[in-house]
Short mmCIF file of C-alpha atoms and ligand atoms in Angstrom, two decimals:
data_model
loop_
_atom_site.label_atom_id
_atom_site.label_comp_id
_atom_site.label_asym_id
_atom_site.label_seq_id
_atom_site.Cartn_x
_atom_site.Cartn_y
_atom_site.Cartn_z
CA UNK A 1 26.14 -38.27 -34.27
CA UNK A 2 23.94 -35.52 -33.11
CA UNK A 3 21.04 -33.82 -35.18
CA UNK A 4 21.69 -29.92 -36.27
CA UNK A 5 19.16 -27.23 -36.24
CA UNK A 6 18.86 -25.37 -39.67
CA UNK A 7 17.56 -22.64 -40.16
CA UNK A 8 15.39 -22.49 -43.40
CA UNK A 9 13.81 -18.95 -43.22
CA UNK A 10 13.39 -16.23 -41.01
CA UNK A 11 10.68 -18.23 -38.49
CA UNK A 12 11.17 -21.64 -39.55
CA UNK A 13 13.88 -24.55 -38.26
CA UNK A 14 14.09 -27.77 -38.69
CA UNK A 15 15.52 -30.03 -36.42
CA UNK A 16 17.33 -32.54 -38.77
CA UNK A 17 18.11 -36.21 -37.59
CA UNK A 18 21.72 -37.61 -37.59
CA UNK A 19 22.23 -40.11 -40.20
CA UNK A 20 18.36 -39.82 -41.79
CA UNK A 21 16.56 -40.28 -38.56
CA UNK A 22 13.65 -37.94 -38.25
CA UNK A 23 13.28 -34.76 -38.79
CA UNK A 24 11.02 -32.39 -36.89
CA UNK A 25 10.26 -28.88 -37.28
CA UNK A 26 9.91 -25.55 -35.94
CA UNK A 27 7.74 -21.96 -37.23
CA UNK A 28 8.25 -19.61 -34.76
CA UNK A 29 5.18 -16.72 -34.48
CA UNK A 30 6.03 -12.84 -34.53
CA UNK A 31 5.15 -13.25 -30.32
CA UNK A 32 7.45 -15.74 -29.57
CA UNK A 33 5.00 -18.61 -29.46
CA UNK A 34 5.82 -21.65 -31.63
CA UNK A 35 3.85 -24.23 -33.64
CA UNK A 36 5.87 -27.58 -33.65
CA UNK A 37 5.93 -30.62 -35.94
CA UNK A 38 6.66 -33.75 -35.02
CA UNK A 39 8.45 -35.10 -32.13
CA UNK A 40 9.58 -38.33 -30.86
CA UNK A 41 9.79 -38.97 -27.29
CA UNK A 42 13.20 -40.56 -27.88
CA UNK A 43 14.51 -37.29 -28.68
CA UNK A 44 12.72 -34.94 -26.49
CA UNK A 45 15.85 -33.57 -24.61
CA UNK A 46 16.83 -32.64 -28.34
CA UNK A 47 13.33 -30.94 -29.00
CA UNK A 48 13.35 -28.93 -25.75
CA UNK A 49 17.17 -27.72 -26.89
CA UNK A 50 15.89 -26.62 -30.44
CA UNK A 51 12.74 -25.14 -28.96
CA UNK A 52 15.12 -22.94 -26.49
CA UNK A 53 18.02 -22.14 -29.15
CA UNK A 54 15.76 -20.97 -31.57
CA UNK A 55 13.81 -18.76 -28.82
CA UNK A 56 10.34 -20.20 -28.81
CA UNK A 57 8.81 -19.51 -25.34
CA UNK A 58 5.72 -21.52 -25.68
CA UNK A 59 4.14 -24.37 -27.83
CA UNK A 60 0.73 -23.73 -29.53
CA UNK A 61 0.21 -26.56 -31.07
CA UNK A 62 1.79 -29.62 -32.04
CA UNK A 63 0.68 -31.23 -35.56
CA UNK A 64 1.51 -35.03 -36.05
CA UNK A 65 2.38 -35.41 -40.34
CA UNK A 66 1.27 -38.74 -39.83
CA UNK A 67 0.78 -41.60 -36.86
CA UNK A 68 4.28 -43.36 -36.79
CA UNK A 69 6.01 -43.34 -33.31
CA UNK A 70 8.90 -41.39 -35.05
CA UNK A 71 6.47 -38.26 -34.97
CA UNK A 72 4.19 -39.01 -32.57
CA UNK A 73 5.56 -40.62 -29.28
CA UNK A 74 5.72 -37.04 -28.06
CA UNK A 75 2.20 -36.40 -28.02
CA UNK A 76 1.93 -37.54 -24.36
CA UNK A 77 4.64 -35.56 -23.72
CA UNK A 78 3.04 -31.86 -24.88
CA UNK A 79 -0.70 -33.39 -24.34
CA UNK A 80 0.59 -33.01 -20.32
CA UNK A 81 1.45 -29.73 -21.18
CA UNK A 82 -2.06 -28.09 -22.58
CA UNK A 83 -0.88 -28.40 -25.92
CA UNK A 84 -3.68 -29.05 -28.53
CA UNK A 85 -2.47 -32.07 -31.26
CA UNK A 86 -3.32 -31.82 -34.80
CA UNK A 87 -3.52 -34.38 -37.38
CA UNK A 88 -5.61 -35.48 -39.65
CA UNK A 89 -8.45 -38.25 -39.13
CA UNK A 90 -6.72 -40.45 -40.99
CA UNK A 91 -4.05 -40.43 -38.72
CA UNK A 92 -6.08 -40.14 -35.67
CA UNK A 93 -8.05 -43.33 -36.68
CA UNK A 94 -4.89 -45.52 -37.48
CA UNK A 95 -3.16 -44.51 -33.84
CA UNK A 96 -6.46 -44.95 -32.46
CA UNK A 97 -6.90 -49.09 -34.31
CA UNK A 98 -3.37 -50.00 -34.84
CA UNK A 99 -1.26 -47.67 -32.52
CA UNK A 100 -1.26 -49.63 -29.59
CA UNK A 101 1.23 -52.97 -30.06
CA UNK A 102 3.48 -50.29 -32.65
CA UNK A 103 3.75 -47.93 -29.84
CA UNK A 104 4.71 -50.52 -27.21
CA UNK A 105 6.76 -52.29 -29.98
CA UNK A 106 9.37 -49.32 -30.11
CA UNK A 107 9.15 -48.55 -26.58
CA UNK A 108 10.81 -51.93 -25.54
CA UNK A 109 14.24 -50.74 -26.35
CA UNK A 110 13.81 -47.69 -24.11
CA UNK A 111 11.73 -48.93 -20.85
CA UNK A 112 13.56 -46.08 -19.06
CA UNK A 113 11.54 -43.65 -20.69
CA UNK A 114 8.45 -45.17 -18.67
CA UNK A 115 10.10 -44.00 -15.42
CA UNK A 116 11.34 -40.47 -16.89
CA UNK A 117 7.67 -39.98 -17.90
CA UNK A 118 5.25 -41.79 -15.88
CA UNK A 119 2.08 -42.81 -17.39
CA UNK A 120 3.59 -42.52 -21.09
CA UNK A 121 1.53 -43.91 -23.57
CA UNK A 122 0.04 -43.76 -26.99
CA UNK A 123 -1.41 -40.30 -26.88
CA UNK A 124 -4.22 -39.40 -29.48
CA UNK A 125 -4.34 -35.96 -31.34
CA UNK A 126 -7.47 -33.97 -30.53
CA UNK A 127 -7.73 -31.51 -32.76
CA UNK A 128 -8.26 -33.30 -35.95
CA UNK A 129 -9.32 -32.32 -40.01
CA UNK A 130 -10.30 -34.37 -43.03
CA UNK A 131 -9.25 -32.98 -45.74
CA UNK A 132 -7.30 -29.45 -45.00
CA UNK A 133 -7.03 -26.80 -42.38
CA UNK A 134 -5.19 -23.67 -41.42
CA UNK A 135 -3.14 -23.60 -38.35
CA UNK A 136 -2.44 -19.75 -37.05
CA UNK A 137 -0.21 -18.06 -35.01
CA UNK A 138 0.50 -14.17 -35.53
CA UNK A 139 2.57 -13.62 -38.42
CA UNK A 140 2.35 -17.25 -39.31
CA UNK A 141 -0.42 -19.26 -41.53
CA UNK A 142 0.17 -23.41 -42.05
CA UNK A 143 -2.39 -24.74 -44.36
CA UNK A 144 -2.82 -28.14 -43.66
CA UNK A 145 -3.56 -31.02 -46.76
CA UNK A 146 -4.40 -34.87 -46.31
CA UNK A 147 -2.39 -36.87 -49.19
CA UNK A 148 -2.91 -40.19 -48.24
CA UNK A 149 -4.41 -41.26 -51.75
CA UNK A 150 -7.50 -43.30 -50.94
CA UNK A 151 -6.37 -43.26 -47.51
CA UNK A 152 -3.15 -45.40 -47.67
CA UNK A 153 0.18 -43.80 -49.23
CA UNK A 154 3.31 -43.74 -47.04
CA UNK A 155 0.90 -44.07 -43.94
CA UNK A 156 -2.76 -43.55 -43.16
CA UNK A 157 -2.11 -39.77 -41.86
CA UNK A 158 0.12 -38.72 -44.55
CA UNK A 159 -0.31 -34.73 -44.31
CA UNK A 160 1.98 -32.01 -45.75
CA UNK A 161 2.20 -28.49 -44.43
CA UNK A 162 3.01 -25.28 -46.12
CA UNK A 163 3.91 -22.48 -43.95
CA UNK A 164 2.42 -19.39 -46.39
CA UNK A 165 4.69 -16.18 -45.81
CA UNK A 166 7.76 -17.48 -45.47
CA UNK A 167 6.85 -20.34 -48.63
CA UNK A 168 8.71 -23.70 -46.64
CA UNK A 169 7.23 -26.65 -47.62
CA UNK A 170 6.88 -29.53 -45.33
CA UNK A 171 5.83 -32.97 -47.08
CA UNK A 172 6.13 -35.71 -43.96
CA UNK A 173 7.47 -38.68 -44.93
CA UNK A 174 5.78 -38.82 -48.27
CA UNK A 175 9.49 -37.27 -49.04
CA UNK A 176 13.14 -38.74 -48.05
CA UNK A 177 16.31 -37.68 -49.20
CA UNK A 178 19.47 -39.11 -49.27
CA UNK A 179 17.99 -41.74 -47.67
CA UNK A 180 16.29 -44.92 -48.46
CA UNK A 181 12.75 -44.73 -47.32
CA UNK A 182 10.50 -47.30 -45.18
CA UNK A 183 8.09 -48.32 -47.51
CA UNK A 184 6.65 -51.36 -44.56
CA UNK A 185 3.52 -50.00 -43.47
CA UNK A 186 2.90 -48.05 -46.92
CA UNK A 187 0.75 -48.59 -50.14
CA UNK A 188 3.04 -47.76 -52.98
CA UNK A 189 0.91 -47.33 -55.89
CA UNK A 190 -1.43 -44.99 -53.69
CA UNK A 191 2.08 -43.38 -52.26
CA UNK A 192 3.28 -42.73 -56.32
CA UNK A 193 -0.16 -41.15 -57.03
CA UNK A 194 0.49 -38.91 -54.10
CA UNK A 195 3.40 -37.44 -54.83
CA UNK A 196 2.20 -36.46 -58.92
CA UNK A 197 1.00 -33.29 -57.73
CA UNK A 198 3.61 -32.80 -55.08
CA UNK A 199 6.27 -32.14 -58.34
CA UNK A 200 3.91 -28.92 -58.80
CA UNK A 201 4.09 -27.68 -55.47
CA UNK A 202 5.19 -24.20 -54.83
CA UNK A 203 7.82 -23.09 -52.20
CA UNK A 204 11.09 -21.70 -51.46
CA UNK A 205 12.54 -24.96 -48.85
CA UNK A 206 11.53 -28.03 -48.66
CA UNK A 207 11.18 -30.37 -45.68
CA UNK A 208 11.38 -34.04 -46.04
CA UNK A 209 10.41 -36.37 -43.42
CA UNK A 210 14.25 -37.90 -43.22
CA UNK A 211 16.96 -36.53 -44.80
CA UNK A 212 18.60 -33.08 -45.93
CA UNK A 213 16.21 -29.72 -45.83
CA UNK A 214 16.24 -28.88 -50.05
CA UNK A 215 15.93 -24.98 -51.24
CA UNK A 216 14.23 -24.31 -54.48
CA UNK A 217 11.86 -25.97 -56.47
CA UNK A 218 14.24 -27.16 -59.32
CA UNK A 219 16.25 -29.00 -56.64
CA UNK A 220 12.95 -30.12 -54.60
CA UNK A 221 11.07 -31.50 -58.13
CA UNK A 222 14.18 -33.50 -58.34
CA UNK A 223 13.96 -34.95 -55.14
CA UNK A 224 10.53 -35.75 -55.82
CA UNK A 225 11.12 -37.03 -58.84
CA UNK A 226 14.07 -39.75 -57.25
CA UNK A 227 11.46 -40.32 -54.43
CA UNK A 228 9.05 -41.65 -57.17
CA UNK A 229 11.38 -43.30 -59.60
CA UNK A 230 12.67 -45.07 -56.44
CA UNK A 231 8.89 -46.22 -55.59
CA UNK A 232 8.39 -47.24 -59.01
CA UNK A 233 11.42 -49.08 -59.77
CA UNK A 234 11.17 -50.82 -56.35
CA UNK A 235 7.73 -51.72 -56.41
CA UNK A 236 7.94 -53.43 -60.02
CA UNK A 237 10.98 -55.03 -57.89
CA UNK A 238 8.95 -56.81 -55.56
CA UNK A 239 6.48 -57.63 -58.14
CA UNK A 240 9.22 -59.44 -59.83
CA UNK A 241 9.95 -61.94 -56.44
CA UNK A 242 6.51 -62.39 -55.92
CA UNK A 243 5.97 -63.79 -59.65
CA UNK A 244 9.25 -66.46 -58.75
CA UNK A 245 11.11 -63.94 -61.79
CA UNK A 246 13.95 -62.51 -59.22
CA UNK A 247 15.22 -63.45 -55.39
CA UNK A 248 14.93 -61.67 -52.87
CA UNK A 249 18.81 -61.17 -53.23
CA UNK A 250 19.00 -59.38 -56.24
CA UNK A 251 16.54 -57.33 -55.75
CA UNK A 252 18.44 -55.74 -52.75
CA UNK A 253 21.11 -55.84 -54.16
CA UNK A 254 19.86 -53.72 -57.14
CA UNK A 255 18.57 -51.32 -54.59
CA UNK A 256 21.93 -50.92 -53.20
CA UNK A 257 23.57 -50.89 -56.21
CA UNK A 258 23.64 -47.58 -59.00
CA UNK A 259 22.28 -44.32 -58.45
CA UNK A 260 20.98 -46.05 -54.87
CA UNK A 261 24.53 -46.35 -53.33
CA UNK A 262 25.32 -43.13 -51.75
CA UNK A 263 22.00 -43.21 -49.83
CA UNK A 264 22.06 -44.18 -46.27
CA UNK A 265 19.90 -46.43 -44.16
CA UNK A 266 20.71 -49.15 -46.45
CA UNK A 267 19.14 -51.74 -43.74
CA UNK A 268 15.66 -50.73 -44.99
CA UNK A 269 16.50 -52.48 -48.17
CA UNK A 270 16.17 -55.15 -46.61
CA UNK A 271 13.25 -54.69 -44.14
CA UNK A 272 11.24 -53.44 -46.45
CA UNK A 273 11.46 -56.51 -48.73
CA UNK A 274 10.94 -58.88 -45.91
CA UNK A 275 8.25 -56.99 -44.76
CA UNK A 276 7.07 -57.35 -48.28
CA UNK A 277 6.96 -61.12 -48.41
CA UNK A 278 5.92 -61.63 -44.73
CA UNK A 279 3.24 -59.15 -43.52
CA UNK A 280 5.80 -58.49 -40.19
CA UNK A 281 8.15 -55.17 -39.47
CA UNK A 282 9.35 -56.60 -36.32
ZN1 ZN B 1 6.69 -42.57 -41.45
#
Protein backbone atom coordinates (compact mmCIF):
# COMPACT_ATOMS: atom_id res chain seq x y z
CA UNK A 1 0.00 0.00 0.00
CA UNK A 2 1.28 3.43 -0.60
CA UNK A 3 0.85 6.53 1.80
CA UNK A 4 -1.56 9.53 0.39
CA UNK A 5 -0.93 13.15 0.76
CA UNK A 6 -3.94 15.08 2.35
CA UNK A 7 -4.41 18.11 2.27
CA UNK A 8 -5.67 19.59 5.66
CA UNK A 9 -5.73 23.40 4.97
CA UNK A 10 -4.66 25.78 2.60
CA UNK A 11 -0.58 25.41 3.53
CA UNK A 12 -0.59 22.33 5.40
CA UNK A 13 -0.27 18.36 4.16
CA UNK A 14 0.29 15.55 5.73
CA UNK A 15 1.89 12.75 4.36
CA UNK A 16 -0.15 9.80 5.86
CA UNK A 17 1.45 6.23 6.24
CA UNK A 18 -0.20 3.12 4.61
CA UNK A 19 -1.69 0.89 7.09
CA UNK A 20 -0.76 3.30 10.39
CA UNK A 21 2.86 3.68 9.61
CA UNK A 22 4.04 7.20 10.19
CA UNK A 23 2.85 10.11 9.38
CA UNK A 24 4.85 13.20 8.50
CA UNK A 25 3.89 16.58 7.68
CA UNK A 26 4.08 19.50 5.56
CA UNK A 27 3.23 23.76 6.17
CA UNK A 28 4.08 25.32 3.21
CA UNK A 29 5.15 29.39 3.67
CA UNK A 30 3.42 32.20 1.47
CA UNK A 31 7.24 32.08 -0.54
CA UNK A 32 7.26 28.71 -1.36
CA UNK A 33 9.64 27.59 1.35
CA UNK A 34 8.48 24.72 3.60
CA UNK A 35 8.89 23.72 7.26
CA UNK A 36 8.76 19.81 7.48
CA UNK A 37 7.94 17.36 10.27
CA UNK A 38 9.19 14.27 10.59
CA UNK A 39 10.78 12.01 8.20
CA UNK A 40 12.09 8.61 8.10
CA UNK A 41 14.88 7.74 5.93
CA UNK A 42 12.97 4.61 4.89
CA UNK A 43 10.60 6.71 3.15
CA UNK A 44 12.55 9.53 1.81
CA UNK A 45 11.76 8.89 -1.95
CA UNK A 46 8.08 9.37 -0.55
CA UNK A 47 9.06 12.71 1.30
CA UNK A 48 10.88 14.21 -1.70
CA UNK A 49 7.46 13.25 -3.87
CA UNK A 50 5.16 15.08 -1.25
CA UNK A 51 7.63 17.92 -0.90
CA UNK A 52 7.44 18.35 -4.95
CA UNK A 53 3.52 17.64 -5.38
CA UNK A 54 2.61 19.97 -2.91
CA UNK A 55 5.14 22.71 -4.46
CA UNK A 56 7.57 23.36 -1.69
CA UNK A 57 10.86 24.55 -3.29
CA UNK A 58 13.00 24.53 -0.27
CA UNK A 59 13.17 23.11 3.36
CA UNK A 60 13.64 25.57 6.30
CA UNK A 61 13.64 23.55 8.87
CA UNK A 62 12.95 20.18 9.86
CA UNK A 63 11.42 19.63 13.54
CA UNK A 64 11.75 16.01 15.02
CA UNK A 65 8.12 15.48 17.43
CA UNK A 66 10.18 13.24 19.26
CA UNK A 67 13.60 10.92 18.89
CA UNK A 68 12.20 7.56 17.44
CA UNK A 69 13.83 6.44 14.10
CA UNK A 70 10.25 6.64 12.58
CA UNK A 71 10.73 10.57 12.66
CA UNK A 72 14.09 11.02 12.85
CA UNK A 73 16.31 8.74 10.57
CA UNK A 74 16.03 11.59 8.10
CA UNK A 75 17.87 14.02 9.98
CA UNK A 76 21.16 12.99 8.27
CA UNK A 77 19.48 13.16 5.30
CA UNK A 78 18.37 17.21 5.42
CA UNK A 79 21.39 17.89 8.07
CA UNK A 80 23.58 17.28 4.49
CA UNK A 81 21.42 19.63 3.07
CA UNK A 82 21.85 22.98 5.44
CA UNK A 83 18.75 22.28 7.01
CA UNK A 84 18.57 23.39 10.73
CA UNK A 85 16.74 20.35 13.08
CA UNK A 86 14.47 21.23 15.79
CA UNK A 87 13.43 19.33 18.72
CA UNK A 88 13.25 19.66 21.97
CA UNK A 89 16.12 18.82 24.61
CA UNK A 90 14.41 16.14 25.72
CA UNK A 91 14.59 14.60 22.58
CA UNK A 92 17.99 15.75 21.73
CA UNK A 93 19.34 14.17 25.01
CA UNK A 94 17.60 10.68 24.53
CA UNK A 95 19.05 10.40 20.65
CA UNK A 96 22.13 11.71 22.00
CA UNK A 97 22.27 8.57 25.29
CA UNK A 98 20.12 5.94 23.84
CA UNK A 99 19.95 6.64 20.00
CA UNK A 100 22.78 4.81 18.96
CA UNK A 101 22.03 0.70 19.19
CA UNK A 102 17.95 1.90 18.30
CA UNK A 103 19.19 3.58 15.27
CA UNK A 104 21.44 0.73 14.10
CA UNK A 105 18.72 -1.70 15.41
CA UNK A 106 16.20 -0.58 12.56
CA UNK A 107 18.76 -0.02 10.07
CA UNK A 108 19.65 -3.82 9.85
CA UNK A 109 16.70 -4.61 7.73
CA UNK A 110 17.70 -1.94 5.20
CA UNK A 111 21.75 -2.06 4.92
CA UNK A 112 21.17 -0.75 1.37
CA UNK A 113 20.33 2.48 2.61
CA UNK A 114 24.11 2.73 3.89
CA UNK A 115 25.26 2.65 0.24
CA UNK A 116 22.34 5.04 -1.13
CA UNK A 117 23.52 7.47 1.59
CA UNK A 118 27.00 7.13 2.57
CA UNK A 119 28.00 8.05 5.97
CA UNK A 120 24.24 7.71 7.30
CA UNK A 121 23.97 7.79 10.80
CA UNK A 122 22.18 8.91 13.88
CA UNK A 123 22.02 12.60 13.19
CA UNK A 124 21.37 15.01 16.23
CA UNK A 125 18.97 18.09 16.00
CA UNK A 126 20.76 21.39 16.54
CA UNK A 127 18.44 23.73 17.07
CA UNK A 128 16.89 22.70 20.26
CA UNK A 129 14.12 24.32 23.12
CA UNK A 130 13.03 23.31 26.59
CA UNK A 131 9.93 24.07 27.09
CA UNK A 132 8.28 25.96 23.84
CA UNK A 133 9.29 27.90 20.81
CA UNK A 134 7.99 29.49 17.67
CA UNK A 135 9.12 28.27 14.37
CA UNK A 136 8.51 31.07 11.40
CA UNK A 137 8.25 31.18 7.95
CA UNK A 138 6.24 34.10 6.13
CA UNK A 139 2.69 33.63 6.49
CA UNK A 140 3.27 30.74 8.80
CA UNK A 141 3.80 30.66 12.84
CA UNK A 142 4.36 26.88 14.64
CA UNK A 143 4.48 27.26 18.31
CA UNK A 144 6.32 24.59 19.61
CA UNK A 145 5.29 22.74 23.36
CA UNK A 146 7.31 19.92 25.28
CA UNK A 147 4.60 17.33 26.78
CA UNK A 148 6.65 14.75 27.94
CA UNK A 149 5.18 14.86 31.63
CA UNK A 150 8.20 14.74 33.91
CA UNK A 151 10.14 13.97 30.97
CA UNK A 152 8.84 10.46 30.02
CA UNK A 153 5.25 10.11 28.26
CA UNK A 154 5.09 8.36 24.87
CA UNK A 155 8.93 9.19 24.49
CA UNK A 156 11.46 11.54 26.03
CA UNK A 157 10.89 14.29 23.12
CA UNK A 158 7.25 14.15 23.03
CA UNK A 159 6.44 17.73 21.38
CA UNK A 160 3.19 18.88 19.70
CA UNK A 161 2.97 21.66 17.16
CA UNK A 162 0.23 24.02 16.33
CA UNK A 163 0.49 25.77 13.13
CA UNK A 164 -1.47 29.32 14.29
CA UNK A 165 -3.33 30.77 11.09
CA UNK A 166 -4.42 28.01 9.54
CA UNK A 167 -5.41 26.28 13.41
CA UNK A 168 -3.93 22.33 12.44
CA UNK A 169 -2.90 20.69 15.30
CA UNK A 170 -0.07 18.32 15.29
CA UNK A 171 0.27 16.09 18.59
CA UNK A 172 3.32 13.43 17.58
CA UNK A 173 2.74 10.27 18.69
CA UNK A 174 1.22 11.25 21.97
CA UNK A 175 -1.97 10.62 19.48
CA UNK A 176 -2.86 7.37 17.22
CA UNK A 177 -5.87 6.63 15.54
CA UNK A 178 -7.29 3.74 14.24
CA UNK A 179 -4.41 2.23 15.28
CA UNK A 180 -3.05 0.50 18.25
CA UNK A 181 -0.21 2.49 19.62
CA UNK A 182 3.49 1.40 20.75
CA UNK A 183 3.43 1.97 24.22
CA UNK A 184 7.43 0.00 24.54
CA UNK A 185 9.63 2.76 25.18
CA UNK A 186 6.77 4.94 26.94
CA UNK A 187 5.72 5.83 30.60
CA UNK A 188 2.00 5.46 30.66
CA UNK A 189 0.88 7.14 33.68
CA UNK A 190 3.16 10.24 32.67
CA UNK A 191 1.73 9.63 28.86
CA UNK A 192 -2.24 9.77 30.47
CA UNK A 193 -1.29 12.99 32.37
CA UNK A 194 -0.14 14.35 29.07
CA UNK A 195 -2.82 14.08 27.09
CA UNK A 196 -5.54 15.79 30.07
CA UNK A 197 -4.93 19.03 28.65
CA UNK A 198 -4.58 17.89 25.09
CA UNK A 199 -8.77 17.22 25.26
CA UNK A 200 -8.77 21.22 25.61
CA UNK A 201 -6.73 21.97 22.79
CA UNK A 202 -7.96 24.27 20.16
CA UNK A 203 -7.82 23.65 16.34
CA UNK A 204 -9.57 23.03 13.22
CA UNK A 205 -7.40 19.35 12.05
CA UNK A 206 -5.73 17.29 13.91
CA UNK A 207 -2.53 15.33 13.22
CA UNK A 208 -1.78 12.15 14.94
CA UNK A 209 1.49 10.55 14.87
CA UNK A 210 -0.09 7.21 13.03
CA UNK A 211 -3.27 6.99 11.77
CA UNK A 212 -6.14 9.09 9.97
CA UNK A 213 -5.73 13.20 9.91
CA UNK A 214 -9.21 14.14 12.25
CA UNK A 215 -11.15 17.66 11.51
CA UNK A 216 -12.84 19.32 14.37
CA UNK A 217 -12.48 19.31 17.87
CA UNK A 218 -15.64 17.21 18.76
CA UNK A 219 -14.18 14.42 16.59
CA UNK A 220 -10.39 15.12 17.81
CA UNK A 221 -11.57 15.17 21.87
CA UNK A 222 -12.89 11.83 20.95
CA UNK A 223 -9.88 10.54 19.65
CA UNK A 224 -8.18 11.75 22.56
CA UNK A 225 -10.41 10.53 24.73
CA UNK A 226 -10.05 6.57 23.07
CA UNK A 227 -6.24 7.32 23.10
CA UNK A 228 -6.52 7.65 26.96
CA UNK A 229 -9.19 5.15 27.82
CA UNK A 230 -6.98 2.78 25.75
CA UNK A 231 -3.81 3.78 28.05
CA UNK A 232 -5.80 3.40 31.02
CA UNK A 233 -7.54 0.27 30.44
CA UNK A 234 -4.26 -1.27 29.14
CA UNK A 235 -2.06 -0.18 31.71
CA UNK A 236 -4.39 -1.52 34.67
CA UNK A 237 -4.01 -4.62 32.11
CA UNK A 238 -0.53 -5.17 32.64
CA UNK A 239 -0.81 -4.39 36.21
CA UNK A 240 -3.10 -7.28 36.41
CA UNK A 241 -0.17 -9.98 34.84
CA UNK A 242 2.33 -8.54 36.84
CA UNK A 243 0.24 -9.22 40.22
CA UNK A 244 -0.13 -13.27 38.77
CA UNK A 245 -4.28 -11.97 38.48
CA UNK A 246 -4.40 -12.43 34.42
CA UNK A 247 -1.93 -14.13 31.56
CA UNK A 248 -0.41 -12.63 29.32
CA UNK A 249 -3.06 -14.26 26.93
CA UNK A 250 -6.00 -12.68 27.97
CA UNK A 251 -4.86 -9.66 28.28
CA UNK A 252 -4.17 -9.51 24.45
CA UNK A 253 -6.74 -10.94 23.76
CA UNK A 254 -8.94 -8.31 25.54
CA UNK A 255 -7.02 -5.75 23.63
CA UNK A 256 -8.01 -7.30 20.47
CA UNK A 257 -11.24 -7.97 21.38
CA UNK A 258 -14.43 -5.06 21.70
CA UNK A 259 -14.24 -1.62 20.75
CA UNK A 260 -10.24 -2.58 19.99
CA UNK A 261 -11.02 -4.83 16.93
CA UNK A 262 -11.27 -2.63 13.99
CA UNK A 263 -7.89 -1.04 14.84
CA UNK A 264 -4.92 -2.09 12.93
CA UNK A 265 -1.39 -2.95 13.88
CA UNK A 266 -2.74 -5.54 16.06
CA UNK A 267 1.02 -7.05 16.42
CA UNK A 268 1.75 -4.26 18.94
CA UNK A 269 -0.59 -6.00 21.25
CA UNK A 270 1.60 -8.16 21.62
CA UNK A 271 5.01 -6.36 21.63
CA UNK A 272 4.02 -4.10 23.82
CA UNK A 273 3.11 -6.66 26.51
CA UNK A 274 6.29 -8.55 26.05
CA UNK A 275 8.11 -5.58 26.14
CA UNK A 276 6.23 -5.05 29.33
CA UNK A 277 7.37 -8.16 31.13
CA UNK A 278 10.91 -8.25 29.61
CA UNK A 279 12.60 -4.79 29.40
CA UNK A 280 13.45 -5.81 25.36
CA UNK A 281 11.62 -4.30 21.97
CA UNK A 282 13.76 -6.35 19.81
ZN1 LIG B 1 7.04 7.21 18.62
Amino acid sequence: MESTIRQVSKSAYVIVGPEGATNFSIVRASDGSAVLIDADIRRIDEVEEALRLTGCSEVKHLIDTHEHFDHTSANFYFRRRGVPIVASTGCLAAMRDEGGPDFECMMKPVPDLYERFPGLSLTLPDVVFADETDVKLPGVTLRLKYRAENGHGHSKGDTTIYFEEEEVFIAGDLLYTEVHPVTFFGNIPNWLTALKPLFQSHYRQLVPGHGPTVTGEQEGRRYFKRMYDYLEDFHGNLQEIKAGRKSREEVAKHMLSGSYTPLGKSRMVERNINQFLTGRWY
